[in-house]
XYZ file of C-alpha atoms in Angstrom:
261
model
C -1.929 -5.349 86.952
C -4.342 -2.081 86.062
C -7.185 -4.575 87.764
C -5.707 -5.533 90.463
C -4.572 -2.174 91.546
C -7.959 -0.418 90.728
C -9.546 -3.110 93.035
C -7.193 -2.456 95.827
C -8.055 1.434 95.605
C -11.757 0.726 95.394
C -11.361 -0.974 98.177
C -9.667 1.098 100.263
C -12.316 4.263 99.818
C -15.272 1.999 100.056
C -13.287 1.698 103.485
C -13.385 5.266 104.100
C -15.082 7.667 106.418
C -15.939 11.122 105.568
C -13.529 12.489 107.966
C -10.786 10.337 105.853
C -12.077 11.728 102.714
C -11.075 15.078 104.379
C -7.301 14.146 105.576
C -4.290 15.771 104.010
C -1.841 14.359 101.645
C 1.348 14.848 100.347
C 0.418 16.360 97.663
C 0.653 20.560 98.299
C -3.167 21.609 98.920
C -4.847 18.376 98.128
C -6.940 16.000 100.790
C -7.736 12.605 99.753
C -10.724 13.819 97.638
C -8.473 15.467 95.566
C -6.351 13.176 94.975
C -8.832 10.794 93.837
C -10.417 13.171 91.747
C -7.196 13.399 89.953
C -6.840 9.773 89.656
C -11.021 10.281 87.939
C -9.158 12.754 85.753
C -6.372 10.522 84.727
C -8.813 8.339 83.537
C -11.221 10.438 81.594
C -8.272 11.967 80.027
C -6.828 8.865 78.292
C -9.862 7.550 77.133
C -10.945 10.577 75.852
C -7.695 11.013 74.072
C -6.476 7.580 73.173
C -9.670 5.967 72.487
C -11.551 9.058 71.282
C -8.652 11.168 69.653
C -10.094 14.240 71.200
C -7.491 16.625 71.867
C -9.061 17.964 75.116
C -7.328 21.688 76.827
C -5.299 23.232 74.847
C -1.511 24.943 75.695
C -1.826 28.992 77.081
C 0.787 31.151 75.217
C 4.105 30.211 76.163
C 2.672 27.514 78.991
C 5.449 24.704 79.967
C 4.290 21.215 80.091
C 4.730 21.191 83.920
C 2.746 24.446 83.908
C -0.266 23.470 81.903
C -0.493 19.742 83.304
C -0.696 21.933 86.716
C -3.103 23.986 85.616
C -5.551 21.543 83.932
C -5.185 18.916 87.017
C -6.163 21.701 89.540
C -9.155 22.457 87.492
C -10.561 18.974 87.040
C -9.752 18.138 90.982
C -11.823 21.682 91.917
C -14.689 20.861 89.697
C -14.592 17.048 91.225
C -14.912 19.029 94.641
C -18.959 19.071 93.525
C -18.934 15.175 93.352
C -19.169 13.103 96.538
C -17.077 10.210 97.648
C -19.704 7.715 96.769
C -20.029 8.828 93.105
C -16.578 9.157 92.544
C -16.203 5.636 93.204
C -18.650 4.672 91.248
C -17.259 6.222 88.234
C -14.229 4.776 88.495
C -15.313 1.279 89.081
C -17.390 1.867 85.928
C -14.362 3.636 83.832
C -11.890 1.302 84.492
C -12.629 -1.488 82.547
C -12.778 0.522 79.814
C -9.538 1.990 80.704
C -8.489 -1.714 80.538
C -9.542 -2.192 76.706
C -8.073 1.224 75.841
C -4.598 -0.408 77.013
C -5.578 -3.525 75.170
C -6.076 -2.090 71.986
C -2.216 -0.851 71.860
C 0.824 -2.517 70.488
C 3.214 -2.283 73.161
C 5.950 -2.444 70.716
C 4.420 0.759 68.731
C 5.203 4.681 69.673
C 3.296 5.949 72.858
C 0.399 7.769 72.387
C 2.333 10.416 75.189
C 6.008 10.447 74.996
C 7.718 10.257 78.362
C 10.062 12.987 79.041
C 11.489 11.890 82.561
C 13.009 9.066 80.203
C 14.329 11.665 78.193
C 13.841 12.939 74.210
C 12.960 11.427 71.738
C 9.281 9.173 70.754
C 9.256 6.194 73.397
C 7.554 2.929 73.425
C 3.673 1.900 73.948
C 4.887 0.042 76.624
C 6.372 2.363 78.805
C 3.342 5.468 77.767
C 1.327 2.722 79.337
C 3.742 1.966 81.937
C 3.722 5.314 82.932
C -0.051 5.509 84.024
C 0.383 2.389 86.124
C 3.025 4.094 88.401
C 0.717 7.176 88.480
C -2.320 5.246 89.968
C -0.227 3.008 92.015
C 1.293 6.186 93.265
C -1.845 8.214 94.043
C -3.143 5.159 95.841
C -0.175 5.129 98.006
C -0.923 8.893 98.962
C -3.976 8.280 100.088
C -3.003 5.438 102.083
C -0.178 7.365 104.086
C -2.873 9.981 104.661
C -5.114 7.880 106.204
C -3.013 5.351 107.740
C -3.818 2.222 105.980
C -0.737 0.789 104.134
C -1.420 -2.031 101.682
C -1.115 -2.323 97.557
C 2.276 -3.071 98.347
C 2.731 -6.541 96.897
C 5.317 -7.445 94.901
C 3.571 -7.957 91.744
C 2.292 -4.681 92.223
C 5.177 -2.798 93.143
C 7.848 -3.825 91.468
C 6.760 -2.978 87.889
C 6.476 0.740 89.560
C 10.251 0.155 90.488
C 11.014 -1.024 87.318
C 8.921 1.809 84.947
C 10.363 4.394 87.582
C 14.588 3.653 87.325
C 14.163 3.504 82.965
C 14.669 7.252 83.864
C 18.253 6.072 84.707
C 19.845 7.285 81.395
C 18.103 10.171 81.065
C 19.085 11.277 84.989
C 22.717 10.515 84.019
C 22.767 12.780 81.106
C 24.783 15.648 82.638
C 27.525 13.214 83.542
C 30.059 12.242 80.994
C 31.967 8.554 81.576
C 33.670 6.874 79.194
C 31.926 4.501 77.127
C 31.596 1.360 78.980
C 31.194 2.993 82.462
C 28.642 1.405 84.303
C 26.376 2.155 87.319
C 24.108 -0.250 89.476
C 21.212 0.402 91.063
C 20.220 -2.042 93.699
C 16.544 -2.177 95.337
C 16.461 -4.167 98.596
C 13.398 -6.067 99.955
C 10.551 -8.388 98.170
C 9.822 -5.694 94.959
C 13.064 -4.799 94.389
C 15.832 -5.973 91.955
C 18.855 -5.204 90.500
C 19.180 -2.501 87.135
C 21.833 -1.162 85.561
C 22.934 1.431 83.205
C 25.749 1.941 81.217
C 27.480 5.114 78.885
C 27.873 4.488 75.273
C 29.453 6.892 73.246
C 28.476 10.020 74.689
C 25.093 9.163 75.786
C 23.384 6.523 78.625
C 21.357 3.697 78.074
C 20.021 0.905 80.201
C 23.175 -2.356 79.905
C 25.183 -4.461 81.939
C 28.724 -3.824 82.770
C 31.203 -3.417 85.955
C 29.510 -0.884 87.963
C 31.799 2.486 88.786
C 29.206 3.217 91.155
C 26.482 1.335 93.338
C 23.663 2.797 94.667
C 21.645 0.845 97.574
C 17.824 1.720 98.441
C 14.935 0.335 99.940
C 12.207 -0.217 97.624
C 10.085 2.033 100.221
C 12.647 5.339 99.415
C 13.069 4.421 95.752
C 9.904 5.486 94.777
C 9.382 8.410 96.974
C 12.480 10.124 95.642
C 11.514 9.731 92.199
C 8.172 11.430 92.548
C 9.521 13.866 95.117
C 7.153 12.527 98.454
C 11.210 12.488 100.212
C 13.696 15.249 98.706
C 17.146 14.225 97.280
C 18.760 15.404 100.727
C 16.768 12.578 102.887
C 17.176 9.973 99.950
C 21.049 10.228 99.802
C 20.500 10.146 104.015
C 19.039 6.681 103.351
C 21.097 5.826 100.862
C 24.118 2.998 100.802
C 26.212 4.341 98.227
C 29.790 2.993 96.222
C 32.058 4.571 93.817
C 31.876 7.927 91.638
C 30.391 9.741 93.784
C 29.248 12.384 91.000
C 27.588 9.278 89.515
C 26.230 8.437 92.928
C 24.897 12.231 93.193
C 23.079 11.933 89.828
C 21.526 8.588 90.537
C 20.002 10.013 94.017
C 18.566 12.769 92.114
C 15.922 10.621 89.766
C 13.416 12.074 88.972
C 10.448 9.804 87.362
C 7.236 12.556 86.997
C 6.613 15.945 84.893
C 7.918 19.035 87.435
């Protein structure tokens, strides 16, 4: 799906004017440009780190993980101010299919190359490392296009593995809420991308199960992914929100949070 997405984007800013290039997103301080510059960084990064082992910036003295990825993104999207629209599509179109043989090259049943912490502690899978950088283009992409009014990249295929990569931060969301073991809770996505996933506590922790749901959670597929990377705050998602049951396990659910902040 990495091609398919990449080839809606390049599409869309071949589509651009400058004036576009200019327009605000949701993203505090960044236009379009931006934005796309840190998609460019995204990709330099990982194939300078997973194909290339090179370590790249290094941590400040006492610098969180939410701090320094701040940091180091701002300063790869300011330098990528020099670069023009033109260019910058040019070197993605050329990076991404290498991109596309660094993913090839992994064992998706392996540990990830960068742990995900929204999914909580501990070493996690190739796959969902990998997963990871598909929701963060897919994302981005879907910035831009809000900022310039052209919705699209919306397709199923495309969207629903976002969906499914974002709510695998399900246990890890649930942590703070204890349940006996067997307690369940149901996540529902409505429209064409959307689904059904579950999650249920097992002796003092969560993981993703089946079981009779305590608590139901209804979104649109739309409102889903906005909440988890914070482009709607929890208030307007639990607006949107149908919700069933525990209501402390309702709270937590409408609280996800699937990106570092």
């Amino acid at each position: 799906m990495f091609r398919q997405e990449r080839e809606e984007l390049l599409g869309l800013l071949r589509s651009l004017s400058r004036e576009e290039w200019s327009r605000a997103t949701v993203c505090p301080g960044w236009d379009v440009h931006d934005v796309v510059g840190h998609v460019l960084n995204d990709y330099v990064r990982r194939i300078s780190g997973s194909r290339d082992g090179f370590g790249g910036a290094v941590f400040a003295n006492d610098e969180t993980l939410p701090s320094y990825l701040a940091r180091t993104n701002d300063e790869f999207v300011r330098a990528a101010r020099q670069c023009s629209p033109e260019l910058m599509v040019e070197l993605l179109g050329h990076l991404g299919p290498e991109l596309d043989r660094v993913w090839e090259s992994f064992d998706l049943t392996g540990p990830a190359a960068l742990d995900v912490s929204w999914a909580g502690p501990g070493p996690s899978p190739a796959w969902l490392d990998i997963a990871r950088d598909y929701t963060e283009f897919w994302v981005h992409q879907q910035q831009v296009r809000d900022a310039v009014g052209k919705p699209g990249a919306d397709q199923p295929e495309l969207m629903h593995p976002v969906l499914d990569t974002f709510l695998r931060a399900l246990p890890h969301t649930l942590r703070e809420v204890a349940r006996p073991s067997g307690t369940a809770v149901r996540v529902v996505v409505t429209g064409p991308a959307g689904g059904t996933w579950r999650a249920v506590s097992d002796d003092g922790s969560w993981r993703m199960g089946d079981g009779d749901p305590a608590a139901t959670v209804t979104m649109r597929a739309d409102d889903l992914w906005r909440l988890a990377t914070r482009g709607i705050t929890v208030a307007e998602a639990r607006e949107r929100a149908a919700v069933q049951g525990d209501p402390a396990l309702t709270d937590a659910v409408t609280s996800l949070l699937a990106v570092v902040a």
